Amino acid sequence: MLSWTFWFVVTSHNHECPHDKLTKQFLVRAHLEDSYKSTKNTIAALVGQNEPFNQPIRINLHYNFTFLGATLFILNLIIIICVKATTSEGLTIMGQVKENLELILTVRRTPGPLRLRRYCVNNERNFTLTGPTEPCPNRCSNESVICTVFPVPSEHLQRCVECNGDSSNCVEAYSDGPGIEADLALYVYGINVNCGRSTIAFAAACQLEDQYDRPISGIINFCPSNINDDEQVFQVAKHEVFHVLGFSNNLYPWYRDENGNPRTSRDANGNPPTDANGRYVAAETTVKVVNLTDWQTRFGPVNKTIIQLVTPKVVEIARRHFNCNTLEGVQLEDQGSSGTAGSHWEKRLLNYEAMTGVISQNLAFSNFSYALLEDSGWYKVNYSNASRLVWGRGDGCGYVAGSCGGYIDSKKRQNQPIAPFCDFFTDNEFNPQNLSCNIDRTAVAFCSLVDNYLYVTSFVSIPQEYQYFNSGANFDSSPTRLPFYGGRVQAADFCPYYLDLFRRAPRGICRKGIPL
């Protein structure tokens, strides 16, 4: 343990990702121009062969920061996001994200130009249609919007035919706009709507092309009052664009296999099955519900239901990373709202991975998230660009298949280190003691085991399935206190681990072999 004291405030620098603050029913499938323009491609389509991935993805950025009015916060946001150069090449933050992703992803070439679908309207409300080429039964919407409410240029929209209640007398209300030459149209906004205290941005896919169901448009909204750090904003922006590209429980039902065939069965209109709430549901070959029967708590083993992504490339990467050849899938986050749960990796297992629901320090866009995009069937991925993930590497099947409490107990019985977790109580976050190095040895850190009564002021204890400790080296083991002891990060299943201090240790101190 490091023995000296650091006299400064501890902070976690977390971004809590709500992902899609919008309703789940807005996804629209748009029919693009015929992509089979050669005899060779026509024959390939007729015999069911897959089109080649021959186009580095082209992302078109369109900014709109003023549709709800301008403020000083928004002016600052404009400077940070799309004016201020953050690289020697003069790229802005969103320019960096665009360039980075265009080097990573290859797609089947989008028939150009790209045009998005216009909404229909009935009783003054916008709505979407089941099929991608249907005319509007009543009227075409006169609003140029996507994702229900976000304005886009009318020049980016397709023609729209309306029938005014008479299907035998339909007429063209709007003609095709010129469109854009791109594979993904990404619309960037900056409004304080659906912006929580810890939310820097949120994003969602809005429209899919109807041949392979790949997302072709999406929105990303930055919360102006929460923007202050360029590097953090870049990481958050890339995280949010990954949601648009495919990392979303709204998109799993639309995934394709390596041959371009749907992973989930489709109806006559090309849509996946729905649940009782009308939401599309992915097949168990993509997302699977699993019941863990040996989830260890301080009360003994209990059952816990989890959701896993079980697509082939993700499983291959996970087995190699965790050193667990029997692993059947990678757990998705089960904490938080519908925009967090199911659309991120489980933070307990992959803490530093950039696509967990609470983004903190030492982010790694790793092979896990790259594999997910490839398993969508929409992209080929350049894995050489992936970051190395240290968290959980080589920790075995016991680490993946159970609670952190069970893992800690098992390691203690074997007299082995319990990393990446810890069990030392921190009673003073302004002057934490017993410091150590974090798991990848980039910073001095403190154990996040705390009395959660300080955070849960309603006297509600931690859920029993996340109560792991009956005793500890330096905390009160009385029955009245034990129900509140756990890690301070709820998304990590209340598992305690080492959190970085606000400032790093003296240069190189954690690189010199000091024990964790």
Protein backbone atom coordinates (compact mmCIF):
# COMPACT_ATOMS: atom_id res chain seq x y z
CA MET A 1 0.00 0.00 0.00
CA LEU A 2 1.12 3.57 -0.60
CA SER A 3 1.68 5.19 2.76
CA TRP A 4 1.58 8.93 2.11
CA THR A 5 -1.44 11.18 2.08
CA PHE A 6 -2.78 13.21 -0.85
CA TRP A 7 -4.55 16.35 0.32
CA PHE A 8 -7.13 16.98 -2.34
CA VAL A 9 -10.70 16.11 -3.12
CA VAL A 10 -11.50 12.72 -4.60
CA THR A 11 -13.77 12.71 -7.61
CA SER A 12 -14.92 9.96 -9.95
CA HIS A 13 -15.29 11.97 -13.19
CA ASN A 14 -18.17 9.74 -14.26
CA HIS A 15 -20.48 10.21 -17.22
CA GLU A 16 -23.72 8.31 -16.73
CA CYS A 17 -25.01 7.32 -20.14
CA PRO A 18 -28.81 7.26 -20.47
CA HIS A 19 -28.25 6.34 -24.15
CA ASP A 20 -31.66 6.78 -25.77
CA LYS A 21 -33.77 9.21 -23.79
CA LEU A 22 -36.32 8.81 -26.59
CA THR A 23 -39.16 6.34 -27.04
CA LYS A 24 -38.28 2.88 -28.33
CA GLN A 25 -40.88 2.89 -31.11
CA PHE A 26 -39.42 5.54 -33.40
CA LEU A 27 -37.09 3.42 -35.60
CA VAL A 28 -37.93 3.89 -39.26
CA ARG A 29 -36.85 1.68 -42.17
CA ALA A 30 -36.10 3.63 -45.33
CA HIS A 31 -35.90 2.19 -48.84
CA LEU A 32 -32.80 3.40 -50.67
CA GLU A 33 -32.10 3.42 -54.39
CA ASP A 34 -31.44 0.08 -56.09
CA SER A 35 -27.94 -1.07 -55.13
CA TYR A 36 -27.76 -3.79 -57.77
CA LYS A 37 -26.61 -1.77 -60.75
CA SER A 38 -24.44 -4.42 -62.40
CA THR A 39 -25.34 -7.82 -63.81
CA LYS A 40 -22.90 -9.46 -61.40
CA ASN A 41 -24.57 -7.89 -58.36
CA THR A 42 -28.04 -8.70 -59.69
CA ILE A 43 -27.15 -12.39 -60.01
CA ALA A 44 -25.58 -12.39 -56.53
CA ALA A 45 -28.75 -10.91 -55.05
CA LEU A 46 -30.99 -13.46 -56.75
CA VAL A 47 -29.02 -16.43 -55.40
CA GLY A 48 -28.87 -14.95 -51.88
CA GLN A 49 -25.17 -14.19 -51.78
CA ASN A 50 -23.83 -11.48 -49.53
CA GLU A 51 -22.71 -8.14 -50.95
CA PRO A 52 -19.06 -7.28 -50.23
CA PHE A 53 -17.92 -4.85 -47.54
CA ASN A 54 -16.09 -2.54 -49.92
CA GLN A 55 -16.69 0.96 -48.56
CA PRO A 56 -14.94 2.63 -45.60
CA ILE A 57 -17.88 4.15 -43.76
CA ARG A 58 -18.63 7.75 -44.76
CA ILE A 59 -20.11 9.79 -41.92
CA ASN A 60 -21.81 13.10 -42.64
CA LEU A 61 -22.00 15.51 -39.68
CA HIS A 62 -24.73 18.13 -39.55
CA TYR A 63 -24.90 20.58 -36.62
CA ASN A 64 -27.97 22.28 -35.18
CA PHE A 65 -27.47 24.15 -31.90
CA THR A 66 -30.16 26.80 -32.22
CA PHE A 67 -33.57 25.23 -32.75
CA LEU A 68 -34.53 25.83 -29.10
CA GLY A 69 -32.65 29.11 -28.83
CA ALA A 70 -29.05 30.04 -28.01
CA THR A 71 -27.46 30.54 -24.58
CA LEU A 72 -23.95 31.17 -23.31
CA PHE A 73 -23.71 27.45 -22.47
CA ILE A 74 -24.60 26.59 -26.07
CA LEU A 75 -22.08 29.07 -27.47
CA ASN A 76 -19.40 27.43 -25.32
CA LEU A 77 -20.56 24.02 -26.57
CA ILE A 78 -20.31 25.14 -30.21
CA ILE A 79 -16.71 26.23 -29.64
CA ILE A 80 -15.73 22.94 -27.94
CA ILE A 81 -17.56 20.54 -30.26
CA CYS A 82 -17.26 21.98 -33.76
CA VAL A 83 -14.98 25.05 -33.79
CA LYS A 84 -12.00 24.54 -31.49
CA ALA A 85 -9.19 22.50 -33.05
CA THR A 86 -8.06 19.72 -30.71
CA THR A 87 -5.37 18.07 -32.87
CA SER A 88 -2.33 19.24 -34.81
CA GLU A 89 -4.28 18.50 -38.00
CA GLY A 90 -6.90 21.06 -36.98
CA LEU A 91 -9.68 18.54 -36.28
CA THR A 92 -12.54 19.37 -33.92
CA ILE A 93 -13.85 16.85 -31.40
CA MET A 94 -16.59 15.58 -33.70
CA GLY A 95 -14.13 15.67 -36.59
CA GLN A 96 -11.85 13.38 -34.59
CA VAL A 97 -14.69 10.95 -33.90
CA LYS A 98 -15.66 10.91 -37.58
CA GLU A 99 -12.09 10.33 -38.78
CA ASN A 100 -11.47 7.65 -36.15
CA LEU A 101 -14.57 5.65 -37.07
CA GLU A 102 -13.95 5.99 -40.80
CA LEU A 103 -10.59 4.27 -40.24
CA ILE A 104 -12.15 1.46 -38.20
CA LEU A 105 -15.34 0.47 -40.05
CA THR A 106 -16.07 -0.83 -43.54
CA VAL A 107 -19.65 -1.21 -44.81
CA ARG A 108 -21.56 -2.43 -47.84
CA ARG A 109 -21.68 0.64 -50.03
CA THR A 110 -24.83 2.69 -49.51
CA PRO A 111 -26.72 3.38 -52.74
CA GLY A 112 -26.34 7.11 -53.15
CA PRO A 113 -27.38 9.67 -52.49
CA LEU A 114 -28.67 8.92 -48.98
CA ARG A 115 -32.19 10.22 -48.37
CA LEU A 116 -34.20 9.77 -45.18
CA ARG A 117 -37.85 8.97 -44.82
CA ARG A 118 -40.47 11.58 -44.01
CA TYR A 119 -43.10 10.95 -41.32
CA CYS A 120 -46.81 10.56 -41.95
CA VAL A 121 -49.34 12.49 -39.87
CA ASN A 122 -52.78 11.62 -38.53
CA ASN A 123 -54.85 13.73 -36.13
CA GLU A 124 -51.94 16.21 -36.04
CA ARG A 125 -49.51 13.59 -34.72
CA ASN A 126 -46.47 12.19 -36.53
CA PHE A 127 -46.25 8.43 -36.87
CA THR A 128 -44.26 5.83 -38.78
CA LEU A 129 -45.37 3.09 -41.14
CA THR A 130 -44.83 -0.67 -41.02
CA GLY A 131 -43.27 -1.02 -44.47
CA PRO A 132 -40.42 1.08 -45.87
CA THR A 133 -42.19 2.03 -49.14
CA GLU A 134 -45.82 2.57 -48.07
CA PRO A 135 -47.63 5.84 -48.89
CA CYS A 136 -49.14 7.84 -46.04
CA PRO A 137 -52.81 6.81 -45.58
CA ASN A 138 -53.73 10.42 -44.81
CA ARG A 139 -51.08 13.15 -45.07
CA CYS A 140 -47.32 13.50 -45.17
CA SER A 141 -45.91 15.48 -42.27
CA ASN A 142 -44.81 19.00 -43.15
CA GLU A 143 -42.12 18.76 -40.46
CA SER A 144 -38.58 17.83 -41.51
CA VAL A 145 -37.62 15.78 -38.45
CA ILE A 146 -36.08 12.45 -37.45
CA CYS A 147 -36.37 10.54 -34.16
CA THR A 148 -39.81 12.15 -33.82
CA VAL A 149 -38.70 15.68 -32.86
CA PHE A 150 -35.19 16.53 -34.07
CA PRO A 151 -35.17 18.90 -37.09
CA VAL A 152 -33.13 18.06 -40.19
CA PRO A 153 -32.81 19.83 -43.56
CA SER A 154 -35.71 19.01 -45.88
CA GLU A 155 -33.10 18.50 -48.61
CA HIS A 156 -32.07 15.28 -46.81
CA LEU A 157 -35.54 13.69 -47.09
CA GLN A 158 -37.19 11.35 -49.60
CA ARG A 159 -40.31 11.95 -51.63
CA CYS A 160 -43.55 11.35 -49.79
CA VAL A 161 -46.86 10.16 -51.22
CA GLU A 162 -50.14 10.84 -49.38
CA CYS A 163 -53.60 9.35 -49.95
CA ASN A 164 -55.87 11.63 -47.87
CA GLY A 165 -57.97 8.65 -46.79
CA ASP A 166 -58.46 7.34 -50.35
CA SER A 167 -55.91 4.66 -51.31
CA SER A 168 -57.05 4.81 -54.94
CA ASN A 169 -56.17 8.48 -55.27
CA CYS A 170 -52.67 8.97 -53.83
CA VAL A 171 -50.49 11.89 -54.92
CA GLU A 172 -46.91 12.99 -54.38
CA ALA A 173 -46.82 15.68 -51.68
CA TYR A 174 -43.03 16.07 -51.48
CA SER A 175 -40.39 15.20 -54.06
CA ASP A 176 -36.94 13.77 -53.37
CA GLY A 177 -34.39 16.15 -51.92
CA PRO A 178 -30.84 16.03 -53.31
CA GLY A 179 -29.76 13.91 -50.32
CA ILE A 180 -26.19 13.44 -49.10
CA GLU A 181 -23.30 11.22 -50.17
CA ALA A 182 -22.79 9.23 -46.98
CA ASP A 183 -23.35 5.88 -45.28
CA LEU A 184 -24.40 7.46 -41.97
CA ALA A 185 -26.03 10.86 -41.48
CA LEU A 186 -25.26 11.99 -37.92
CA TYR A 187 -27.13 15.04 -36.62
CA VAL A 188 -25.50 16.88 -33.72
CA TYR A 189 -27.53 19.00 -31.27
CA GLY A 190 -26.88 20.91 -28.07
CA ILE A 191 -30.00 21.36 -25.96
CA ASN A 192 -30.63 20.97 -22.23
CA VAL A 193 -33.38 18.41 -22.68
CA ASN A 194 -33.24 15.05 -20.87
CA CYS A 195 -29.92 16.17 -19.37
CA GLY A 196 -29.30 14.78 -15.91
CA ARG A 197 -26.63 16.05 -13.54
CA SER A 198 -24.07 13.49 -14.76
CA THR A 199 -25.13 13.28 -18.41
CA ILE A 200 -22.78 14.81 -20.98
CA ALA A 201 -24.60 13.50 -24.07
CA PHE A 202 -27.09 10.94 -25.34
CA ALA A 203 -27.66 9.44 -28.77
CA ALA A 204 -29.87 7.10 -30.76
CA ALA A 205 -30.25 5.59 -34.21
CA CYS A 206 -33.29 6.92 -36.05
CA GLN A 207 -33.58 5.22 -39.43
CA LEU A 208 -32.37 1.93 -40.94
CA GLU A 209 -31.90 1.02 -44.59
CA ASP A 210 -34.31 -1.76 -45.54
CA GLN A 211 -31.95 -4.19 -47.31
CA TYR A 212 -29.67 -5.16 -44.40
CA ASP A 213 -31.24 -2.94 -41.67
CA ARG A 214 -28.04 -1.01 -40.98
CA PRO A 215 -28.53 2.36 -39.23
CA ILE A 216 -28.22 5.19 -41.74
CA SER A 217 -29.13 8.14 -39.52
CA GLY A 218 -28.95 9.08 -35.88
CA ILE A 219 -28.85 11.94 -33.43
CA ILE A 220 -26.37 12.87 -30.71
CA ASN A 221 -27.33 15.58 -28.23
CA PHE A 222 -24.75 17.25 -26.00
CA CYS A 223 -25.88 18.74 -22.70
CA PRO A 224 -24.46 22.29 -22.80
CA SER A 225 -24.27 22.90 -19.05
CA ASN A 226 -22.27 19.68 -18.46
CA ILE A 227 -19.48 20.23 -21.02
CA ASN A 228 -16.04 21.25 -19.72
CA ASP A 229 -13.28 18.76 -20.59
CA ASP A 230 -12.19 18.26 -24.22
CA GLU A 231 -10.74 14.75 -23.79
CA GLN A 232 -13.74 13.53 -21.83
CA VAL A 233 -16.12 14.98 -24.43
CA PHE A 234 -14.27 13.14 -27.22
CA GLN A 235 -14.54 9.82 -25.38
CA VAL A 236 -18.21 10.39 -24.58
CA ALA A 237 -18.96 11.44 -28.17
CA LYS A 238 -17.38 8.25 -29.54
CA HIS A 239 -19.27 6.19 -26.94
CA GLU A 240 -22.57 7.73 -28.01
CA VAL A 241 -21.89 7.20 -31.72
CA PHE A 242 -21.29 3.50 -30.96
CA HIS A 243 -24.91 3.43 -29.77
CA VAL A 244 -26.04 4.85 -33.11
CA LEU A 245 -23.92 2.31 -35.00
CA GLY A 246 -25.36 -0.73 -33.25
CA PHE A 247 -24.74 -1.00 -29.49
CA SER A 248 -28.36 -0.66 -28.40
CA ASN A 249 -31.07 -3.03 -27.21
CA ASN A 250 -33.26 -1.21 -29.72
CA LEU A 251 -31.04 -2.54 -32.53
CA TYR A 252 -30.22 -6.12 -31.44
CA PRO A 253 -33.41 -7.51 -33.09
CA TRP A 254 -32.19 -6.13 -36.44
CA TYR A 255 -28.75 -7.78 -36.38
CA ARG A 256 -27.60 -9.89 -39.34
CA ASP A 257 -25.24 -12.86 -39.46
CA GLU A 258 -21.98 -12.98 -41.42
CA ASN A 259 -23.91 -13.93 -44.58
CA GLY A 260 -26.33 -11.02 -44.33
CA ASN A 261 -29.26 -13.13 -43.06
CA PRO A 262 -31.37 -11.90 -40.11
CA ARG A 263 -30.30 -13.29 -36.73
CA THR A 264 -33.92 -12.84 -35.61
CA SER A 265 -36.87 -14.07 -37.69
CA ARG A 266 -38.93 -11.49 -39.61
CA ASP A 267 -42.57 -11.10 -40.58
CA ALA A 268 -43.96 -10.37 -44.05
CA ASN A 269 -43.00 -6.69 -43.70
CA GLY A 270 -39.43 -7.55 -42.70
CA ASN A 271 -39.92 -6.70 -39.01
CA PRO A 272 -38.80 -8.77 -35.97
CA PRO A 273 -41.35 -10.10 -33.44
CA THR A 274 -42.58 -7.79 -30.68
CA ASP A 275 -43.30 -8.19 -26.97
CA ALA A 276 -46.48 -7.20 -25.12
CA ASN A 277 -45.37 -3.55 -25.15
CA GLY A 278 -44.85 -3.48 -28.90
CA ARG A 279 -41.04 -3.47 -28.65
CA TYR A 280 -38.99 -5.59 -31.02
CA VAL A 281 -37.39 -8.66 -29.43
CA ALA A 282 -34.08 -10.27 -30.44
CA ALA A 283 -33.74 -14.04 -30.83
CA GLU A 284 -31.88 -16.06 -28.18
CA THR A 285 -29.05 -16.54 -30.66
CA THR A 286 -28.32 -12.83 -30.16
CA VAL A 287 -29.45 -11.96 -26.63
CA LYS A 288 -30.12 -14.64 -24.03
CA VAL A 289 -31.63 -14.57 -20.54
CA VAL A 290 -29.56 -16.70 -18.14
CA ASN A 291 -30.31 -17.74 -14.54
CA LEU A 292 -27.22 -17.86 -12.32
CA THR A 293 -27.82 -20.27 -9.43
CA ASP A 294 -24.65 -19.65 -7.39
CA TRP A 295 -24.57 -15.88 -6.94
CA GLN A 296 -22.75 -15.55 -3.62
CA THR A 297 -23.89 -12.98 -1.04
CA ARG A 298 -23.28 -12.58 2.68
CA PHE A 299 -26.41 -14.70 3.18
CA GLY A 300 -25.13 -17.51 0.96
CA PRO A 301 -25.90 -18.35 -2.69
CA VAL A 302 -28.98 -16.87 -4.38
CA ASN A 303 -30.40 -16.96 -7.91
CA LYS A 304 -29.79 -14.01 -10.19
CA THR A 305 -31.16 -13.48 -13.69
CA ILE A 306 -28.86 -11.77 -16.17
CA ILE A 307 -28.91 -10.92 -19.88
CA GLN A 308 -26.01 -11.92 -22.11
CA LEU A 309 -24.96 -11.03 -25.63
CA VAL A 310 -24.15 -14.41 -27.22
CA THR A 311 -23.06 -13.49 -30.75
CA PRO A 312 -20.03 -15.44 -32.07
CA LYS A 313 -17.28 -12.83 -32.31
CA VAL A 314 -18.13 -11.38 -28.90
CA VAL A 315 -17.97 -14.87 -27.35
CA GLU A 316 -14.64 -15.57 -29.06
CA ILE A 317 -13.11 -12.34 -27.74
CA ALA A 318 -14.51 -12.90 -24.24
CA ARG A 319 -13.25 -16.48 -23.91
CA ARG A 320 -9.76 -15.34 -24.82
CA HIS A 321 -9.83 -12.24 -22.61
CA PHE A 322 -11.17 -13.90 -19.46
CA ASN A 323 -9.39 -17.23 -20.08
CA CYS A 324 -12.68 -19.12 -19.88
CA ASN A 325 -13.32 -21.58 -22.72
CA THR A 326 -16.81 -22.49 -21.49
CA LEU A 327 -18.12 -18.93 -21.54
CA GLU A 328 -21.39 -18.68 -23.51
CA GLY A 329 -21.86 -14.92 -23.62
CA VAL A 330 -20.97 -11.53 -22.14
CA GLN A 331 -23.28 -9.99 -19.58
CA LEU A 332 -25.04 -6.73 -20.38
CA GLU A 333 -25.73 -4.05 -17.78
CA ASP A 334 -28.82 -4.73 -15.65
CA GLN A 335 -28.78 -1.55 -13.55
CA GLY A 336 -30.20 1.84 -14.42
CA SER A 337 -33.02 2.96 -16.68
CA SER A 338 -34.02 1.39 -20.00
CA GLY A 339 -31.44 3.55 -21.77
CA THR A 340 -28.62 2.15 -19.61
CA ALA A 341 -29.68 -1.41 -18.84
CA GLY A 342 -29.24 -3.74 -21.81
CA SER A 343 -27.33 -1.24 -23.96
CA HIS A 344 -23.94 -1.38 -22.20
CA TRP A 345 -21.49 -3.97 -20.97
CA GLU A 346 -21.84 -5.01 -17.33
CA LYS A 347 -19.56 -2.64 -15.42
CA ARG A 348 -18.64 -5.24 -12.80
CA LEU A 349 -17.03 -7.38 -15.52
CA LEU A 350 -15.59 -4.77 -17.91
CA ASN A 351 -15.19 -1.66 -15.79
CA TYR A 352 -12.73 0.30 -17.96
CA GLU A 353 -14.37 -0.67 -21.26
CA ALA A 354 -15.68 2.49 -22.87
CA MET A 355 -19.13 1.02 -23.54
CA THR A 356 -20.12 0.48 -19.91
CA GLY A 357 -23.03 2.58 -18.64
CA VAL A 358 -20.96 4.75 -16.30
CA ILE A 359 -17.90 6.09 -18.09
CA SER A 360 -15.01 6.79 -15.75
CA GLN A 361 -11.22 6.82 -16.03
CA ASN A 362 -8.85 4.85 -18.28
CA LEU A 363 -11.36 4.24 -21.04
CA ALA A 364 -10.65 1.48 -23.55
CA PHE A 365 -12.60 1.03 -26.77
CA SER A 366 -11.60 -2.61 -26.78
CA ASN A 367 -12.09 -5.71 -28.91
CA PHE A 368 -15.34 -6.37 -27.03
CA SER A 369 -17.15 -3.37 -28.51
CA TYR A 370 -15.48 -3.77 -31.90
CA ALA A 371 -16.67 -7.40 -31.97
CA LEU A 372 -20.22 -6.34 -31.15
CA LEU A 373 -20.27 -4.01 -34.16
CA GLU A 374 -18.96 -6.79 -36.41
CA ASP A 375 -21.54 -9.25 -35.04
CA SER A 376 -24.29 -6.82 -36.05
CA GLY A 377 -23.60 -7.96 -39.62
CA TRP A 378 -23.32 -4.35 -40.77
CA TYR A 379 -19.58 -3.73 -40.52
CA LYS A 380 -16.14 -5.19 -40.95
CA VAL A 381 -13.85 -3.89 -38.22
CA ASN A 382 -10.17 -2.97 -38.09
CA TYR A 383 -9.20 -4.47 -34.73
CA SER A 384 -5.70 -2.97 -34.83
CA ASN A 385 -7.27 0.29 -33.66
CA ALA A 386 -8.74 -1.28 -30.50
CA SER A 387 -7.38 -0.36 -27.06
CA ARG A 388 -5.99 -3.03 -24.73
CA LEU A 389 -8.31 -3.78 -21.82
CA VAL A 390 -6.62 -4.85 -18.58
CA TRP A 391 -9.72 -5.20 -16.39
CA GLY A 392 -10.71 -8.86 -15.94
CA ARG A 393 -7.95 -10.18 -18.21
CA GLY A 394 -7.18 -13.83 -17.40
CA ASP A 395 -9.34 -13.87 -14.25
CA GLY A 396 -11.11 -17.08 -15.25
CA CYS A 397 -14.61 -18.52 -15.34
CA GLY A 398 -15.20 -17.92 -11.63
CA TYR A 399 -14.79 -14.20 -12.17
CA VAL A 400 -17.29 -14.08 -15.04
CA ALA A 401 -19.95 -16.48 -13.78
CA GLY A 402 -20.56 -15.21 -10.25
CA SER A 403 -20.68 -12.24 -7.93
CA CYS A 404 -17.66 -10.23 -6.88
CA GLY A 405 -18.39 -11.40 -3.32
CA GLY A 406 -17.94 -15.02 -4.35
CA TYR A 407 -14.79 -14.16 -6.30
CA ILE A 408 -13.29 -12.27 -3.34
CA ASP A 409 -14.04 -15.15 -0.93
CA SER A 410 -12.54 -17.69 -3.32
CA LYS A 411 -9.33 -15.71 -3.76
CA LYS A 412 -8.97 -15.18 -0.01
CA ARG A 413 -9.30 -18.92 0.64
CA GLN A 414 -6.46 -19.47 -1.84
CA ASN A 415 -4.37 -16.65 -0.30
CA GLN A 416 -4.39 -14.86 -3.64
CA PRO A 417 -4.91 -11.16 -4.48
CA ILE A 418 -8.57 -10.19 -4.86
CA ALA A 419 -7.88 -7.67 -7.66
CA PRO A 420 -9.56 -6.05 -9.48
CA PHE A 421 -11.70 -5.73 -6.35
CA CYS A 422 -10.83 -4.52 -2.85
CA ASP A 423 -12.31 -4.74 0.66
CA PHE A 424 -10.84 -1.83 2.59
CA PHE A 425 -13.37 0.63 3.97
CA THR A 426 -12.89 4.30 3.01
CA ASP A 427 -14.32 6.53 5.72
CA ASN A 428 -12.98 9.89 4.51
CA GLU A 429 -13.07 10.59 0.79
CA PHE A 430 -11.47 14.01 1.24
CA ASN A 431 -8.39 12.42 2.79
CA PRO A 432 -8.45 8.69 1.91
CA GLN A 433 -5.91 6.38 3.52
CA ASN A 434 -4.38 3.05 2.44
CA LEU A 435 -3.93 4.15 -1.15
CA SER A 436 -2.86 1.78 -3.88
CA CYS A 437 -2.44 1.68 -7.66
CA ASN A 438 -5.41 1.06 -9.90
CA ILE A 439 -5.62 -2.19 -11.88
CA ASP A 440 -3.74 -0.93 -14.95
CA ARG A 441 -1.19 0.93 -12.82
CA THR A 442 -1.80 4.34 -14.38
CA ALA A 443 -2.84 6.20 -11.23
CA VAL A 444 -2.96 6.16 -7.45
CA ALA A 445 -6.39 5.06 -6.27
CA PHE A 446 -8.52 4.41 -3.19
CA CYS A 447 -10.87 1.51 -2.43
CA SER A 448 -14.48 2.43 -3.21
CA LEU A 449 -15.97 0.34 -0.37
CA VAL A 450 -18.21 2.76 1.51
CA ASP A 451 -21.18 2.97 3.84
CA ASN A 452 -23.90 3.58 1.25
CA TYR A 453 -26.10 5.10 3.93
CA LEU A 454 -24.22 8.29 3.05
CA TYR A 455 -25.62 8.05 -0.49
CA VAL A 456 -28.98 6.40 0.15
CA THR A 457 -30.49 8.94 2.51
CA SER A 458 -33.88 7.23 2.58
CA PHE A 459 -32.46 4.50 4.88
CA VAL A 460 -32.98 1.92 2.12
CA SER A 461 -30.27 -0.74 2.27
CA ILE A 462 -28.40 -2.18 -0.69
CA PRO A 463 -30.48 -4.94 -2.36
CA GLN A 464 -29.67 -8.27 -0.71
CA GLU A 465 -28.21 -9.78 -3.89
CA TYR A 466 -25.50 -7.07 -3.75
CA GLN A 467 -24.63 -7.42 -0.05
CA TYR A 468 -21.32 -9.28 0.02
CA PHE A 469 -19.57 -8.54 3.34
CA ASN A 470 -20.09 -10.00 6.82
CA SER A 471 -16.79 -8.67 8.09
CA GLY A 472 -13.85 -6.57 7.04
CA ALA A 473 -10.45 -5.35 8.12
CA ASN A 474 -11.49 -1.91 9.24
CA PHE A 475 -15.24 -1.47 9.48
CA ASP A 476 -18.08 -1.98 11.91
CA SER A 477 -19.57 -5.47 11.45
CA SER A 478 -22.73 -4.79 13.42
CA PRO A 479 -25.96 -6.13 11.84
CA THR A 480 -27.38 -2.61 11.52
CA ARG A 481 -24.50 -1.42 9.31
CA LEU A 482 -23.72 -4.44 7.11
CA PRO A 483 -26.75 -3.95 4.79
CA PHE A 484 -25.27 -0.62 3.66
CA TYR A 485 -21.68 -1.69 2.90
CA GLY A 486 -20.68 -1.99 -0.74
CA GLY A 487 -18.96 -0.25 -3.62
CA ARG A 488 -20.08 3.29 -4.37
CA VAL A 489 -20.79 2.57 -8.08
CA GLN A 490 -24.21 0.96 -8.36
CA ALA A 491 -23.71 -0.04 -12.02
CA ALA A 492 -20.83 -2.29 -10.89
CA ASP A 493 -23.30 -4.28 -8.75
CA PHE A 494 -21.99 -2.39 -5.70
CA CYS A 495 -18.65 -4.20 -6.05
CA PRO A 496 -15.79 -2.23 -4.44
CA TYR A 497 -12.75 -1.55 -6.61
CA TYR A 498 -9.95 1.01 -6.74
CA LEU A 499 -11.06 4.43 -8.01
CA ASP A 500 -8.53 6.94 -9.31
CA LEU A 501 -7.86 10.05 -7.29
CA PHE A 502 -8.64 13.42 -8.85
CA ARG A 503 -4.95 13.96 -9.55
CA ARG A 504 -2.45 11.33 -10.55
CA ALA A 505 0.39 10.21 -8.33
CA PRO A 506 3.90 11.62 -8.73
CA ARG A 507 5.03 10.77 -12.23
CA GLY A 508 5.62 7.05 -12.75
CA ILE A 509 5.02 6.00 -9.14
CA CYS A 510 2.60 3.21 -10.16
CA ARG A 511 4.92 2.05 -12.94
CA LYS A 512 7.76 1.22 -10.52
CA GLY A 513 6.47 -2.06 -9.17
CA ILE A 514 4.68 -0.87 -6.04
CA PRO A 515 2.28 -3.74 -5.14
CA LEU A 516 -1.40 -3.28 -5.86
